[in-house]
mmCIF file of C-alpha atoms in Angstrom:
data_model
loop_
_atom_site.group_PDB
_atom_site.id
_atom_site.type_symbol
_atom_site.label_atom_id
_atom_site.label_comp_id
_atom_site.label_asym_id
_atom_site.label_seq_id
_atom_site.Cartn_x
_atom_site.Cartn_y
_atom_site.Cartn_z
ATOM 1 C CA GLN A 1 110.294 -54.245 85.085
ATOM 2 C CA ALA A 2 112.809 -54.000 88.001
ATOM 3 C CA CYS A 3 114.109 -57.058 89.645
ATOM 4 C CA ILE A 4 112.248 -56.722 93.235
ATOM 5 C CA ALA A 5 114.020 -58.131 96.296
ATOM 6 C CA MET A 6 112.359 -60.357 98.454
ATOM 7 C CA ALA A 7 113.774 -62.044 101.614
ATOM 8 C CA ALA A 8 114.050 -65.918 101.315
ATOM 9 C CA PRO A 9 112.450 -68.010 104.112
ATOM 10 C CA ARG A 10 114.892 -70.005 106.216
ATOM 11 C CA TRP A 11 113.800 -73.302 104.666
ATOM 12 C CA LEU A 12 115.137 -72.109 101.338
ATOM 13 C CA MET A 13 118.396 -71.028 102.479
ATOM 14 C CA PRO A 14 120.212 -74.469 101.647
ATOM 15 C CA LEU A 15 118.790 -74.449 98.194
ATOM 16 C CA LEU A 16 120.410 -70.928 97.539
ATOM 17 C CA LEU A 17 123.659 -72.087 98.892
ATOM 18 C CA PRO A 18 125.091 -73.375 95.593
ATOM 19 C CA LEU A 19 123.857 -70.049 93.645
ATOM 20 C CA SER A 20 125.491 -68.108 96.314
ATOM 21 C CA MET A 21 128.738 -70.030 96.039
ATOM 22 C CA ALA A 22 129.034 -69.457 92.416
ATOM 23 C CA VAL A 23 128.739 -65.934 92.838
ATOM 24 C CA ALA A 24 131.128 -65.701 95.847
ATOM 25 C CA GLY A 25 133.933 -67.994 93.889
ATOM 26 C CA ALA A 26 136.264 -69.283 96.492
ATOM 27 C CA MET A 27 134.514 -68.316 99.580
ATOM 28 C CA SER A 28 133.490 -70.915 101.974
ATOM 29 C CA PRO A 29 129.977 -71.635 102.690
ATOM 30 C CA ALA A 30 130.158 -69.798 105.896
ATOM 31 C CA GLU A 31 131.457 -66.778 104.191
ATOM 32 C CA ALA A 32 129.516 -66.603 100.978
ATOM 33 C CA PRO A 33 126.492 -64.258 101.317
ATOM 34 C CA ILE A 34 122.999 -65.510 100.593
ATOM 35 C CA LYS A 35 121.386 -63.870 97.556
ATOM 36 C CA GLN A 36 117.744 -62.745 98.020
ATOM 37 C CA LEU A 37 115.208 -64.836 96.144
ATOM 38 C CA GLN A 38 113.024 -63.235 93.484
ATOM 39 C CA PHE A 39 109.505 -64.171 92.404
ATOM 40 C CA HIS A 40 108.143 -62.885 89.091
ATOM 41 C CA TYR A 41 104.891 -64.119 87.411
ATOM 42 C CA ARG A 42 103.438 -63.134 83.898
ATOM 43 C CA SER A 43 100.647 -64.319 81.786
ATOM 44 C CA LEU A 44 102.039 -64.657 78.174
ATOM 45 C CA PRO A 45 99.580 -64.151 75.456
ATOM 46 C CA VAL A 46 99.733 -66.466 72.438
ATOM 47 C CA ARG A 47 97.367 -66.325 69.571
ATOM 48 C CA THR A 48 97.166 -69.609 67.639
ATOM 49 C CA GLY A 49 95.528 -68.358 64.427
ATOM 50 C CA ALA A 50 96.706 -66.167 61.603
ATOM 51 C CA GLY A 51 95.306 -62.861 60.650
ATOM 52 C CA GLU A 52 93.530 -60.273 62.469
ATOM 53 C CA GLY A 53 89.964 -60.261 64.006
ATOM 54 C CA ALA A 54 88.167 -62.850 66.017
ATOM 55 C CA LEU A 55 89.444 -66.526 65.628
ATOM 56 C CA VAL A 56 86.764 -69.176 65.191
ATOM 57 C CA PRO A 57 87.762 -72.680 66.715
ATOM 58 C CA ALA A 58 88.082 -75.388 64.015
ATOM 59 C CA GLN A 59 89.660 -78.371 65.743
ATOM 60 C CA GLN A 60 93.155 -77.261 64.431
ATOM 61 C CA VAL A 61 96.319 -78.565 65.752
ATOM 62 C CA SER A 62 99.225 -76.064 65.683
ATOM 63 C CA LEU A 63 102.658 -75.716 67.365
ATOM 64 C CA HIS A 64 103.783 -72.325 68.539
ATOM 65 C CA ASP A 65 107.542 -71.567 69.557
ATOM 66 C CA ILE A 66 107.340 -69.265 72.743
ATOM 67 C CA THR A 67 111.133 -69.348 73.387
ATOM 68 C CA PRO A 68 111.763 -65.788 72.206
ATOM 69 C CA ALA A 69 108.840 -64.420 74.555
ATOM 70 C CA LEU A 70 110.291 -66.521 77.540
ATOM 71 C CA ARG A 71 114.021 -64.991 76.848
ATOM 72 C CA HIS A 72 112.511 -61.750 76.870
ATOM 73 C CA PHE A 73 110.661 -62.097 80.049
ATOM 74 C CA ILE A 74 113.914 -63.423 81.845
ATOM 75 C CA ALA A 75 115.902 -60.512 80.473
ATOM 76 C CA GLU A 76 113.281 -58.010 81.442
ATOM 77 C CA VAL A 77 113.052 -58.960 85.150
ATOM 78 C CA GLY A 78 116.943 -59.325 85.319
ATOM 79 C CA ILE A 79 117.001 -62.935 86.880
ATOM 80 C CA ARG A 80 120.497 -64.400 86.291
ATOM 81 C CA ASP A 81 120.156 -67.869 88.045
ATOM 82 C CA GLY A 82 117.194 -69.711 88.953
ATOM 83 C CA THR A 83 114.173 -71.701 87.318
ATOM 84 C CA LEU A 84 111.347 -70.851 85.037
ATOM 85 C CA ASN A 85 108.223 -72.632 85.622
ATOM 86 C CA LEU A 86 105.514 -72.835 82.733
ATOM 87 C CA VAL A 87 101.808 -73.944 82.856
ATOM 88 C CA SER A 88 99.490 -74.115 80.075
ATOM 89 C CA ARG A 89 96.364 -72.330 81.348
ATOM 90 C CA HIS A 90 93.818 -74.196 79.111
ATOM 91 C CA THR A 91 92.417 -77.814 78.887
ATOM 92 C CA THR A 92 93.062 -78.133 75.201
ATOM 93 C CA THR A 93 96.680 -76.920 75.065
ATOM 94 C CA ALA A 94 99.983 -78.604 75.966
ATOM 95 C CA LEU A 95 103.602 -77.574 76.528
ATOM 96 C CA THR A 96 106.665 -79.397 75.293
ATOM 97 C CA ILE A 97 110.297 -78.943 74.371
ATOM 98 C CA ASN A 98 111.538 -80.000 70.946
ATOM 99 C CA GLU A 99 112.584 -79.006 67.616
ATOM 100 C CA MET A 100 110.669 -76.344 65.882
ATOM 101 C CA GLU A 101 111.214 -77.591 62.269
ATOM 102 C CA THR A 102 108.683 -77.102 59.552
ATOM 103 C CA ARG A 103 108.265 -80.593 58.309
ATOM 104 C CA LEU A 104 108.689 -82.172 61.873
ATOM 105 C CA VAL A 105 105.804 -79.667 62.933
ATOM 106 C CA ASP A 106 103.552 -81.210 60.262
ATOM 107 C CA ASP A 107 104.612 -84.749 61.438
ATOM 108 C CA VAL A 108 103.608 -83.926 64.914
ATOM 109 C CA ARG A 109 100.150 -82.322 63.802
ATOM 110 C CA ASP A 110 99.483 -85.345 61.608
ATOM 111 C CA TRP A 111 100.545 -88.051 64.243
ATOM 112 C CA LEU A 112 98.518 -86.500 67.136
ATOM 113 C CA LEU A 113 95.322 -86.592 64.814
ATOM 114 C CA ARG A 114 95.831 -90.172 64.019
ATOM 115 C CA LEU A 115 96.760 -90.786 67.813
ATOM 116 C CA ALA A 116 93.029 -89.211 68.811
ATOM 117 C CA PRO A 117 90.868 -88.678 65.695
ATOM 118 C CA PRO A 118 88.265 -85.815 66.309
ATOM 119 C CA SER A 119 85.575 -88.354 64.525
ATOM 120 C CA GLU A 120 85.709 -90.792 67.202
ATOM 121 C CA PRO A 121 82.622 -91.229 69.314
ATOM 122 C CA TYR A 122 83.771 -89.762 72.458
ATOM 123 C CA LYS A 123 81.217 -89.350 75.424
ATOM 124 C CA HIS A 124 82.385 -85.835 76.112
ATOM 125 C CA ASN A 125 81.121 -84.751 72.668
ATOM 126 C CA ASP A 126 77.565 -85.777 73.619
ATOM 127 C CA LEU A 127 76.577 -82.163 74.421
ATOM 128 C CA HIS A 128 72.825 -83.438 74.987
ATOM 129 C CA LEU A 129 73.743 -85.447 77.932
ATOM 130 C CA ARG A 130 75.604 -82.757 79.694
ATOM 131 C CA PRO A 131 76.026 -81.706 82.295
ATOM 132 C CA ALA A 132 76.054 -85.498 83.461
ATOM 133 C CA SER A 133 76.153 -84.753 87.452
ATOM 134 C CA ALA A 134 75.638 -82.229 90.106
ATOM 135 C CA ASP A 135 79.481 -81.635 90.333
ATOM 136 C CA ASP A 136 79.570 -80.690 86.568
ATOM 137 C CA LEU A 137 76.783 -78.155 86.858
ATOM 138 C CA ALA A 138 78.336 -76.525 89.769
ATOM 139 C CA ARG A 139 81.799 -76.239 87.886
ATOM 140 C CA ILE A 140 79.556 -74.659 84.987
ATOM 141 C CA ASP A 141 77.720 -72.402 87.302
ATOM 142 C CA ARG A 142 81.192 -71.318 89.048
ATOM 143 C CA ASN A 143 82.882 -70.604 85.624
ATOM 144 C CA TRP A 144 80.082 -69.490 83.609
ATOM 145 C CA MET A 145 76.604 -68.424 85.118
ATOM 146 C CA SER A 146 77.744 -66.938 88.315
ATOM 147 C CA GLN A 147 80.250 -64.775 86.428
ATOM 148 C CA GLY A 148 77.440 -63.434 84.327
ATOM 149 C CA LYS A 149 78.514 -64.961 81.187
ATOM 150 C CA GLY A 150 75.115 -66.380 80.419
ATOM 151 C CA THR A 151 72.794 -69.344 80.842
ATOM 152 C CA LEU A 152 73.361 -72.802 81.018
ATOM 153 C CA GLU A 153 71.726 -73.178 77.434
ATOM 154 C CA GLU A 154 74.248 -70.357 76.183
ATOM 155 C CA PHE A 155 77.095 -72.317 77.791
ATOM 156 C CA MET A 156 76.280 -75.733 76.110
ATOM 157 C CA ALA A 157 75.430 -73.875 72.657
ATOM 158 C CA GLN A 158 79.080 -72.631 72.632
ATOM 159 C CA GLU A 159 80.791 -75.695 73.998
ATOM 160 C CA PRO A 160 83.044 -77.103 71.159
ATOM 161 C CA ILE A 161 83.241 -80.709 70.119
ATOM 162 C CA ASN A 162 86.741 -81.281 71.254
ATOM 163 C CA ALA A 163 87.171 -84.449 73.405
ATOM 164 C CA HIS A 164 90.172 -85.584 71.373
ATOM 165 C CA SER A 165 91.925 -82.349 72.280
ATOM 166 C CA HIS A 166 91.530 -82.744 76.037
ATOM 167 C CA LEU A 167 92.894 -86.465 75.680
ATOM 168 C CA LEU A 168 95.970 -85.280 73.659
ATOM 169 C CA ALA A 169 96.395 -82.448 76.291
ATOM 170 C CA MET A 170 96.735 -84.929 79.133
ATOM 171 C CA LEU A 171 99.187 -87.141 77.240
ATOM 172 C CA LEU A 172 101.522 -84.167 76.133
ATOM 173 C CA GLY A 173 101.340 -82.468 79.636
ATOM 174 C CA ALA A 174 100.613 -79.157 80.735
ATOM 175 C CA SER A 175 103.804 -77.804 82.449
ATOM 176 C CA GLU A 176 107.396 -77.483 81.959
ATOM 177 C CA THR A 177 110.486 -76.480 84.408
ATOM 178 C CA ILE A 178 113.686 -75.028 82.843
ATOM 179 C CA PRO A 179 116.709 -74.007 84.830
ATOM 180 C CA ILE A 180 118.211 -70.581 84.233
ATOM 181 C CA ALA A 181 122.158 -70.093 84.314
ATOM 182 C CA ASP A 182 123.888 -66.715 83.792
ATOM 183 C CA GLY A 183 120.603 -65.421 82.606
ATOM 184 C CA GLU A 184 119.826 -68.103 79.955
ATOM 185 C CA LEU A 185 117.414 -70.860 79.443
ATOM 186 C CA CYS A 186 119.280 -74.076 79.999
ATOM 187 C CA ILE A 187 118.023 -75.790 76.681
ATOM 188 C CA GLY A 188 119.672 -77.412 73.859
ATOM 189 C CA GLN A 189 120.876 -75.921 70.627
ATOM 190 C CA TRP A 190 117.876 -77.237 68.534
ATOM 191 C CA GLN A 191 115.287 -77.182 71.461
ATOM 192 C CA SER A 192 112.555 -74.695 71.533
ATOM 193 C CA VAL A 193 109.763 -74.323 74.202
ATOM 194 C CA ILE A 194 106.503 -75.087 72.367
ATOM 195 C CA LEU A 195 102.838 -74.312 72.989
ATOM 196 C CA VAL A 196 100.692 -76.929 71.338
ATOM 197 C CA GLU A 197 97.489 -75.894 70.313
ATOM 198 C CA LEU A 198 95.038 -78.947 70.166
ATOM 199 C CA ASP A 199 91.664 -77.169 69.551
ATOM 200 C CA GLY A 200 92.273 -73.905 67.564
ATOM 201 C CA PRO A 201 92.963 -71.498 66.613
ATOM 202 C CA ARG A 202 92.219 -69.468 69.659
ATOM 203 C CA GLU A 203 93.493 -66.523 71.912
ATOM 204 C CA ARG A 204 95.752 -68.477 74.581
ATOM 205 C CA THR A 205 97.899 -67.764 77.617
ATOM 206 C CA VAL A 206 100.750 -69.427 79.069
ATOM 207 C CA GLY A 207 101.667 -68.870 82.839
ATOM 208 C CA ALA A 208 105.279 -68.076 83.428
ATOM 209 C CA GLN A 209 107.005 -67.749 86.689
ATOM 210 C CA VAL A 210 110.705 -66.886 87.170
ATOM 211 C CA VAL A 211 112.195 -67.725 90.538
ATOM 212 C CA GLY A 212 115.790 -67.007 91.108
ATOM 213 C CA VAL A 213 118.555 -64.384 91.933
ATOM 214 C CA CYS A 214 119.547 -61.269 90.006
#
């Protein structure tokens, strides 16, 4: 995908000045050219289970290193300096930056399940009492019935028992912002960008937007 030029609005000009000065070297701010700001968005797929075929959610917690996919995305669009914005597009996944070491991953998984045990009596898991409000019903209608996916009864039948996953996602956070310099992610030697699956295995996506200059 080519790096597509887009004129930056006036309010962004002061923010772009450090980038343009870096390119221009010894030029004064008045002499330095303003580079055009680029915007690129992609939904990155992440399969959080092994093997082929359909995945069946089983309340599994797993960690997935998405750093290689992010580096490929940045290289493909040609951004040299800017920012990578990431958002988890699910209510039971999270994003974090840490070390991707096998035994540490096991520690993280075990610790999260101790922190929010799946077997606790969470109100969200009382499916027979849901939807509990008109607002809840409206949200289900907007995201399920109105899209032709099925009836309310069919929605509730497929709804997983996963309150603990939602709680852990809120604690870990759903977004990350990482600087890009000279075409590289500005993360540490042992750091990886990690998607944390909290109710897997499933087919997931991460929203990634690169903003910067070529």
